[in-house]
């Protein structure tokens, strides 16, 4: 697929389909034979709705609608004109359009050839005026960088879990470090090294798997020295069967997605040198597979995390927090300015906010403000939820410092957040529960198909590159 910016006029393009945006009803499509004098086969008009209501997400959605309508016409090339919107800078518009195009034309095809209609479309041009070219190219390039990271994350999540075990995440991290020309270094800890550090909580989770757990630590160092450093921690359960607290068959079907946080970390690191944030950034993944076996952790087991806290494991399906406990302890030892974790942590979060919206919990309101603003600019939906101190007794154990499931069936995503908080001390920290949007069981937008979404890559990129 060839996607380019072209200077010219839409009517002059020699493509099969010409696409323009109008003030018609949002995402409504009109397909006409092309006017006389045009060499195109069709003219396609997509509504954006009233100008006052248009935002960048409306542009992405309409671009996705335009592409899927054009594809239905079985054509091989198309040109899109920019919508004329005075309120938005040209780079913001072209970025949104190119994001939608790249996200919409993604397919995971390692094990199955994409359908013919998808193969046929070979060229997409975005038509701009000469005076718009510089800004248009800037937005276009920004989208290419961001979606490059998103695409890697989607590929990793979509990989079947018989292929993608903890070592495969190490391999992906290695590839990223190798091609970074020295800006990214990688440290991998095997189980023995983790045991030495006292990561009893994390190691319990992978105990039942035939695949050894692997602890991944990537470090990006900026060209010019910076006092700021951040640690991004991603939940990396390559498959969550629930362990001995086995999930029902239906709930297990999508559990290859349980490394969506790790995928976002790797997606971010794959483009971080291009983004060039002015801070040191650590990417941390405590990768493991959660399986039942004679060696698996049991309900009733008590383990000790790296900070000395003891945890009574009462449900082996609440494994994410066990891995994150040690990953957060490790992150804190790096003395970062702030820690952000991303985790497909609780079904309760999906019940609360649905499939499109992730939750944010934090011990630092400034961090919340920054991340919520970054998510908003990036076009990813994020909503703050509380960490109510009054709910802390719900995760207290009678025989250990903590229990890994709450005594109440209510507020499950908050009690999970409170559990994680026990491992960050006073370091500014934000927890993003991405269980809903990391994996789409139905298309989440006109431009976003089912499967891994790469959620959080764009938000993190936006946050890290606009640090004050
Ligand atoms: N990986 C799941 C959470 C999840 C659910 C992610 C749906 C994506 C979609 C997590 O490890 C889990 O099983 N959580 C349990 C916690 C419970 C046992 C306290 C849950 O949410 O049911
Ligand atoms: Zn689980
Ligand atoms: Zn899980």
Short mmCIF file of C-alpha atoms in Angstrom, two decimals, residues 88-433:
data_model
loop_
_atom_site.label_atom_id
_atom_site.label_comp_id
_atom_site.label_asym_id
_atom_site.label_seq_id
_atom_site.Cartn_x
_atom_site.Cartn_y
_atom_site.Cartn_z
CA UNK A 88 -8.00 23.08 12.76
CA UNK A 89 -4.39 23.39 11.71
CA UNK A 90 -3.50 21.53 8.52
CA UNK A 91 -1.06 19.28 10.36
CA UNK A 92 -3.72 18.20 12.85
CA UNK A 93 -6.11 17.33 10.00
CA UNK A 94 -3.59 15.37 7.95
CA UNK A 95 -2.37 13.60 11.07
CA UNK A 96 -5.91 12.48 11.95
CA UNK A 97 -6.59 11.37 8.35
CA UNK A 98 -3.34 9.46 8.03
CA UNK A 99 -3.86 7.83 11.44
CA UNK A 100 -7.29 6.63 10.33
CA UNK A 101 -5.93 5.37 7.00
CA UNK A 102 -3.09 3.44 8.64
CA UNK A 103 -5.32 2.02 11.35
CA UNK A 104 -8.04 1.09 8.84
CA UNK A 105 -5.74 -0.64 6.39
CA UNK A 106 -4.18 -2.81 9.10
CA UNK A 107 -4.86 -6.49 9.06
CA UNK A 108 -3.27 -9.34 10.95
CA UNK A 109 -2.45 -11.76 8.17
CA UNK A 110 0.30 -14.01 9.46
CA UNK A 111 -1.93 -17.08 9.37
CA UNK A 112 -4.59 -16.10 6.85
CA UNK A 113 -4.43 -14.15 3.60
CA UNK A 114 -6.40 -10.88 3.73
CA UNK A 115 -9.58 -10.74 1.66
CA UNK A 116 -9.24 -9.72 -1.98
CA UNK A 117 -10.89 -6.33 -1.56
CA UNK A 118 -8.25 -5.44 0.99
CA UNK A 119 -5.43 -6.52 -1.28
CA UNK A 120 -6.71 -4.62 -4.27
CA UNK A 121 -6.45 -1.12 -2.83
CA UNK A 122 -2.86 -0.17 -3.60
CA UNK A 123 -2.65 3.61 -3.60
CA UNK A 124 -4.10 6.34 -1.39
CA UNK A 125 -3.30 10.01 -1.94
CA UNK A 126 -4.10 12.93 0.31
CA UNK A 127 -4.47 16.00 -1.90
CA UNK A 128 -3.27 19.37 -0.58
CA UNK A 129 -2.55 22.85 -1.89
CA UNK A 130 1.08 23.82 -2.36
CA UNK A 131 0.96 26.31 0.51
CA UNK A 132 -0.34 23.56 2.83
CA UNK A 133 2.36 21.08 1.94
CA UNK A 134 4.90 21.66 4.74
CA UNK A 135 2.35 21.43 7.55
CA UNK A 136 0.51 18.57 5.87
CA UNK A 137 3.71 16.59 5.61
CA UNK A 138 4.48 17.26 9.27
CA UNK A 139 1.12 15.86 10.44
CA UNK A 140 1.40 12.97 7.99
CA UNK A 141 4.82 12.00 9.32
CA UNK A 142 3.71 12.27 12.95
CA UNK A 143 0.87 9.83 12.19
CA UNK A 144 3.27 7.43 10.49
CA UNK A 145 5.48 7.39 13.60
CA UNK A 146 2.64 6.96 16.08
CA UNK A 147 0.79 4.29 14.13
CA UNK A 148 4.08 2.48 13.56
CA UNK A 149 4.13 1.95 17.33
CA UNK A 150 0.42 1.15 17.48
CA UNK A 151 0.80 -1.42 14.70
CA UNK A 152 3.59 -3.27 16.49
CA UNK A 153 1.43 -3.40 19.62
CA UNK A 154 -1.54 -4.73 17.60
CA UNK A 155 0.63 -7.39 15.97
CA UNK A 156 1.91 -8.55 19.36
CA UNK A 157 -1.58 -8.76 20.88
CA UNK A 158 -2.96 -10.56 17.82
CA UNK A 159 -0.23 -13.20 17.88
CA UNK A 160 -1.67 -16.52 19.06
CA UNK A 161 -0.52 -17.39 22.57
CA UNK A 162 1.14 -20.63 21.44
CA UNK A 163 3.60 -18.39 19.55
CA UNK A 164 3.78 -15.45 21.86
CA UNK A 165 5.24 -16.65 25.17
CA UNK A 166 7.45 -14.55 27.48
CA UNK A 167 10.58 -15.21 25.41
CA UNK A 168 8.80 -13.80 22.33
CA UNK A 169 8.34 -10.52 24.21
CA UNK A 170 12.07 -10.60 25.00
CA UNK A 171 12.78 -11.16 21.30
CA UNK A 172 10.61 -8.17 20.38
CA UNK A 173 12.41 -6.03 22.98
CA UNK A 174 15.77 -7.21 21.67
CA UNK A 175 14.86 -6.26 18.12
CA UNK A 176 13.83 -2.80 19.28
CA UNK A 177 17.05 -2.26 21.25
CA UNK A 178 19.21 -3.55 18.41
CA UNK A 179 17.77 -1.21 15.81
CA UNK A 180 17.90 1.86 18.08
CA UNK A 181 21.53 2.82 17.36
CA UNK A 182 22.39 2.79 21.04
CA UNK A 183 19.56 5.03 22.29
CA UNK A 184 17.78 2.06 23.88
CA UNK A 185 19.42 -0.54 26.13
CA UNK A 186 17.88 -3.80 27.24
CA UNK A 187 18.28 -5.82 30.42
CA UNK A 188 16.55 -9.18 30.76
CA UNK A 189 16.27 -10.97 34.11
CA UNK A 190 15.62 -14.70 34.16
CA UNK A 191 13.77 -16.44 36.98
CA UNK A 192 16.91 -16.94 39.07
CA UNK A 193 17.78 -13.24 38.84
CA UNK A 194 14.22 -12.29 39.80
CA UNK A 195 14.34 -14.66 42.77
CA UNK A 196 17.55 -12.99 43.91
CA UNK A 197 15.76 -9.64 43.88
CA UNK A 198 12.97 -11.12 45.99
CA UNK A 199 10.22 -11.11 43.36
CA UNK A 200 8.24 -13.91 44.99
CA UNK A 201 4.90 -12.48 43.93
CA UNK A 202 5.75 -12.24 40.23
CA UNK A 203 7.45 -15.64 40.09
CA UNK A 204 4.42 -17.40 41.59
CA UNK A 205 2.36 -16.45 38.53
CA UNK A 206 4.54 -18.20 35.95
CA UNK A 207 5.20 -21.24 38.13
CA UNK A 208 2.54 -23.34 36.41
CA UNK A 209 3.75 -22.61 32.88
CA UNK A 210 6.12 -24.63 30.72
CA UNK A 211 7.49 -21.29 29.47
CA UNK A 212 9.85 -19.55 31.89
CA UNK A 213 8.97 -16.05 33.06
CA UNK A 214 11.11 -13.22 31.72
CA UNK A 215 11.55 -9.77 33.25
CA UNK A 216 12.23 -7.09 30.64
CA UNK A 217 13.78 -3.68 31.31
CA UNK A 218 14.28 -1.30 28.37
CA UNK A 219 15.87 2.11 28.88
CA UNK A 220 15.67 5.01 26.46
CA UNK A 221 18.23 7.76 27.06
CA UNK A 222 17.66 11.16 25.41
CA UNK A 223 20.46 12.81 23.38
CA UNK A 224 20.69 15.74 25.79
CA UNK A 225 20.85 14.89 29.48
CA UNK A 226 17.60 15.29 31.39
CA UNK A 227 16.77 15.25 35.09
CA UNK A 228 13.39 13.72 34.40
CA UNK A 229 12.86 10.01 34.09
CA UNK A 230 9.73 7.93 33.77
CA UNK A 231 9.01 4.25 34.16
CA UNK A 232 6.26 2.69 32.05
CA UNK A 233 5.21 -0.72 33.32
CA UNK A 234 3.10 -3.03 31.13
CA UNK A 235 1.22 -6.13 32.30
CA UNK A 236 2.64 -8.99 30.24
CA UNK A 237 0.58 -12.13 30.79
CA UNK A 238 1.00 -13.89 27.46
CA UNK A 239 -2.02 -16.07 28.23
CA UNK A 240 -4.35 -15.90 31.21
CA UNK A 241 -6.10 -19.22 31.75
CA UNK A 242 -6.89 -18.12 35.30
CA UNK A 243 -4.53 -20.78 36.67
CA UNK A 244 -6.02 -23.22 39.17
CA UNK A 245 -8.87 -20.70 39.61
CA UNK A 246 -9.54 -21.62 35.99
CA UNK A 247 -11.59 -19.26 33.85
CA UNK A 248 -14.75 -20.54 32.16
CA UNK A 249 -14.16 -21.40 28.48
CA UNK A 250 -15.88 -18.29 27.14
CA UNK A 251 -13.86 -15.92 29.30
CA UNK A 252 -10.62 -17.56 28.18
CA UNK A 253 -11.16 -17.06 24.47
CA UNK A 254 -9.72 -13.55 24.37
CA UNK A 255 -7.04 -13.98 27.04
CA UNK A 256 -4.16 -13.77 24.60
CA UNK A 257 -4.87 -10.04 25.01
CA UNK A 258 -3.57 -10.07 28.57
CA UNK A 259 -0.20 -8.69 27.46
CA UNK A 260 -1.85 -5.59 25.96
CA UNK A 261 0.00 -3.37 28.45
CA UNK A 262 3.33 -4.95 27.54
CA UNK A 263 2.50 -4.56 23.84
CA UNK A 264 1.87 -0.85 24.38
CA UNK A 265 5.26 -0.49 26.10
CA UNK A 266 7.00 -2.25 23.21
CA UNK A 267 5.00 -0.27 20.64
CA UNK A 268 6.05 2.96 22.34
CA UNK A 269 9.71 1.92 22.50
CA UNK A 270 9.72 0.95 18.84
CA UNK A 271 9.16 4.62 17.95
CA UNK A 272 10.57 6.39 20.99
CA UNK A 273 13.85 7.38 19.31
CA UNK A 274 11.85 9.17 16.61
CA UNK A 275 9.55 10.79 19.17
CA UNK A 276 12.70 11.86 21.06
CA UNK A 277 11.17 12.82 24.41
CA UNK A 278 13.36 14.97 26.65
CA UNK A 279 13.47 12.45 29.49
CA UNK A 280 14.89 9.07 30.30
CA UNK A 281 12.17 6.46 29.84
CA UNK A 282 12.18 2.95 31.31
CA UNK A 283 9.95 0.25 29.85
CA UNK A 284 9.28 -2.60 32.26
CA UNK A 285 7.51 -5.89 31.59
CA UNK A 286 7.21 -8.77 34.06
CA UNK A 287 6.25 -11.35 31.44
CA UNK A 288 4.67 -14.65 32.44
CA UNK A 289 2.04 -17.16 31.40
CA UNK A 290 -0.72 -18.01 33.89
CA UNK A 291 -1.40 -21.76 33.67
CA UNK A 292 -2.64 -24.52 35.97
CA UNK A 293 -0.30 -27.41 36.68
CA UNK A 294 1.24 -29.38 39.52
CA UNK A 295 3.73 -26.57 39.94
CA UNK A 296 1.19 -23.76 39.76
CA UNK A 297 0.46 -21.34 42.58
CA UNK A 298 -2.52 -22.38 44.71
CA UNK A 299 -5.33 -20.47 46.41
CA UNK A 300 -4.04 -20.17 49.96
CA UNK A 301 -0.39 -19.72 49.02
CA UNK A 302 1.42 -16.82 50.65
CA UNK A 303 4.18 -15.07 48.71
CA UNK A 304 6.53 -12.18 49.48
CA UNK A 305 7.04 -9.30 47.07
CA UNK A 306 10.27 -7.38 46.49
CA UNK A 307 9.34 -4.70 49.08
CA UNK A 308 8.83 -7.36 51.76
CA UNK A 309 5.02 -7.26 51.76
CA UNK A 310 3.35 -10.65 52.06
CA UNK A 311 0.38 -11.58 49.89
CA UNK A 312 -2.16 -14.30 50.43
CA UNK A 313 -3.17 -15.60 47.01
CA UNK A 314 -6.86 -16.48 47.17
CA UNK A 315 -7.67 -16.42 43.48
CA UNK A 316 -5.00 -17.34 40.95
CA UNK A 317 -6.94 -15.44 38.28
CA UNK A 318 -6.06 -12.15 39.98
CA UNK A 319 -2.53 -12.71 38.69
CA UNK A 320 -1.91 -9.35 36.99
CA UNK A 321 -1.57 -7.52 40.30
CA UNK A 322 0.87 -10.20 41.51
CA UNK A 323 3.20 -9.57 38.57
CA UNK A 324 2.74 -5.80 38.74
CA UNK A 325 3.51 -5.75 42.49
CA UNK A 326 7.13 -6.72 41.82
CA UNK A 327 7.35 -4.79 38.55
CA UNK A 328 6.26 -1.62 40.38
CA UNK A 329 8.73 -2.26 43.24
CA UNK A 330 11.49 -2.65 40.65
CA UNK A 331 10.37 0.53 38.83
CA UNK A 332 10.45 2.51 42.07
CA UNK A 333 14.06 1.46 42.75
CA UNK A 334 15.02 3.35 39.56
CA UNK A 335 13.90 6.55 41.35
CA UNK A 336 11.82 7.86 38.45
CA UNK A 337 9.94 11.17 38.42
CA UNK A 338 6.79 9.12 37.94
CA UNK A 339 5.62 5.59 37.19
CA UNK A 340 2.76 4.74 34.84
CA UNK A 341 1.43 1.21 34.59
CA UNK A 342 -0.80 -0.17 31.85
CA UNK A 343 -2.71 -3.34 32.52
CA UNK A 344 -5.60 -5.41 31.23
CA UNK A 345 -6.30 -5.83 34.92
CA UNK A 346 -9.98 -6.30 35.71
CA UNK A 347 -13.22 -7.37 34.09
CA UNK A 348 -14.83 -5.01 36.61
CA UNK A 349 -13.31 -2.06 34.75
CA UNK A 350 -15.01 -3.20 31.54
CA UNK A 351 -18.30 -3.51 33.43
CA UNK A 352 -17.85 0.04 34.74
CA UNK A 353 -16.67 1.89 31.62
CA UNK A 354 -17.41 -0.43 28.70
CA UNK A 355 -15.14 -1.57 25.92
CA UNK A 356 -13.91 1.78 24.66
CA UNK A 357 -12.82 3.58 27.80
CA UNK A 358 -9.86 2.86 30.06
CA UNK A 359 -9.69 3.94 33.69
CA UNK A 360 -6.98 5.95 35.39
CA UNK A 361 -6.19 5.80 39.11
CA UNK A 362 -3.42 7.82 40.66
CA UNK A 363 -1.76 9.09 43.82
CA UNK A 364 -0.76 12.31 42.05
CA UNK A 365 -3.37 14.67 40.62
CA UNK A 366 -0.87 16.52 38.39
CA UNK A 367 -0.01 13.28 36.68
CA UNK A 368 -3.72 12.61 36.17
CA UNK A 369 -4.22 16.03 34.58
CA UNK A 370 -1.29 15.46 32.21
CA UNK A 371 -2.31 11.95 31.19
CA UNK A 372 -6.00 12.78 30.75
CA UNK A 373 -5.06 15.73 28.54
CA UNK A 374 -2.64 13.59 26.53
CA UNK A 375 -5.29 10.90 26.02
CA UNK A 376 -7.76 13.53 24.90
CA UNK A 377 -5.33 14.97 22.33
CA UNK A 378 -4.40 11.47 21.17
CA UNK A 379 -8.04 10.46 20.65
CA UNK A 380 -7.99 7.64 23.24
CA UNK A 381 -10.72 7.54 25.84
CA UNK A 382 -9.61 7.64 29.47
CA UNK A 383 -11.60 8.35 32.64
CA UNK A 384 -10.37 8.90 36.18
CA UNK A 385 -11.58 6.64 38.97
CA UNK A 386 -10.78 7.01 42.68
CA UNK A 387 -8.49 5.11 45.03
CA UNK A 388 -10.70 5.32 48.11
CA UNK A 389 -8.67 4.79 51.31
CA UNK A 390 -11.82 3.51 53.02
CA UNK A 391 -11.79 0.45 50.73
CA UNK A 392 -8.29 -0.59 51.84
CA UNK A 393 -9.56 -2.99 54.55
CA UNK A 394 -11.15 -5.02 51.73
CA UNK A 395 -7.71 -6.23 50.62
CA UNK A 396 -6.31 -6.92 54.09
CA UNK A 397 -5.60 -10.56 54.85
CA UNK A 398 -5.88 -12.27 58.22
CA UNK A 399 -2.65 -14.20 57.63
CA UNK A 400 -0.58 -11.88 55.40
CA UNK A 401 -0.23 -8.14 54.71
CA UNK A 402 -2.55 -8.30 51.72
CA UNK A 403 -4.91 -10.64 49.92
CA UNK A 404 -4.99 -10.66 46.12
CA UNK A 405 -8.78 -10.43 45.84
CA UNK A 406 -11.06 -8.17 47.84
CA UNK A 407 -13.54 -9.49 50.37
CA UNK A 408 -16.31 -7.63 48.51
CA UNK A 409 -17.48 -8.42 45.02
CA UNK A 410 -18.08 -4.72 44.35
CA UNK A 411 -15.62 -2.08 43.14
CA UNK A 412 -13.22 -4.69 41.76
CA UNK A 413 -11.19 -2.32 39.65
CA UNK A 414 -10.69 0.11 42.53
CA UNK A 415 -9.57 -2.60 44.96
CA UNK A 416 -7.13 -3.80 42.29
CA UNK A 417 -5.80 -0.24 42.04
CA UNK A 418 -5.51 -0.03 45.84
CA UNK A 419 -3.55 -3.30 45.81
CA UNK A 420 -1.04 -1.88 43.30
CA UNK A 421 -0.69 1.29 45.36
CA UNK A 422 0.88 -0.81 48.14
CA UNK A 423 3.96 -1.25 45.94
CA UNK A 424 4.75 2.29 44.77
CA UNK A 425 5.42 4.00 48.10
CA UNK A 426 5.36 7.77 47.64
CA UNK A 427 6.51 7.80 44.00
CA UNK A 428 4.02 9.66 41.78
CA UNK A 429 2.16 6.88 39.99
CA UNK A 430 -0.76 6.36 37.67
CA UNK A 431 -2.46 3.07 36.88
CA UNK A 432 -4.34 2.64 33.61
CA UNK A 433 -6.73 -0.31 33.53
#
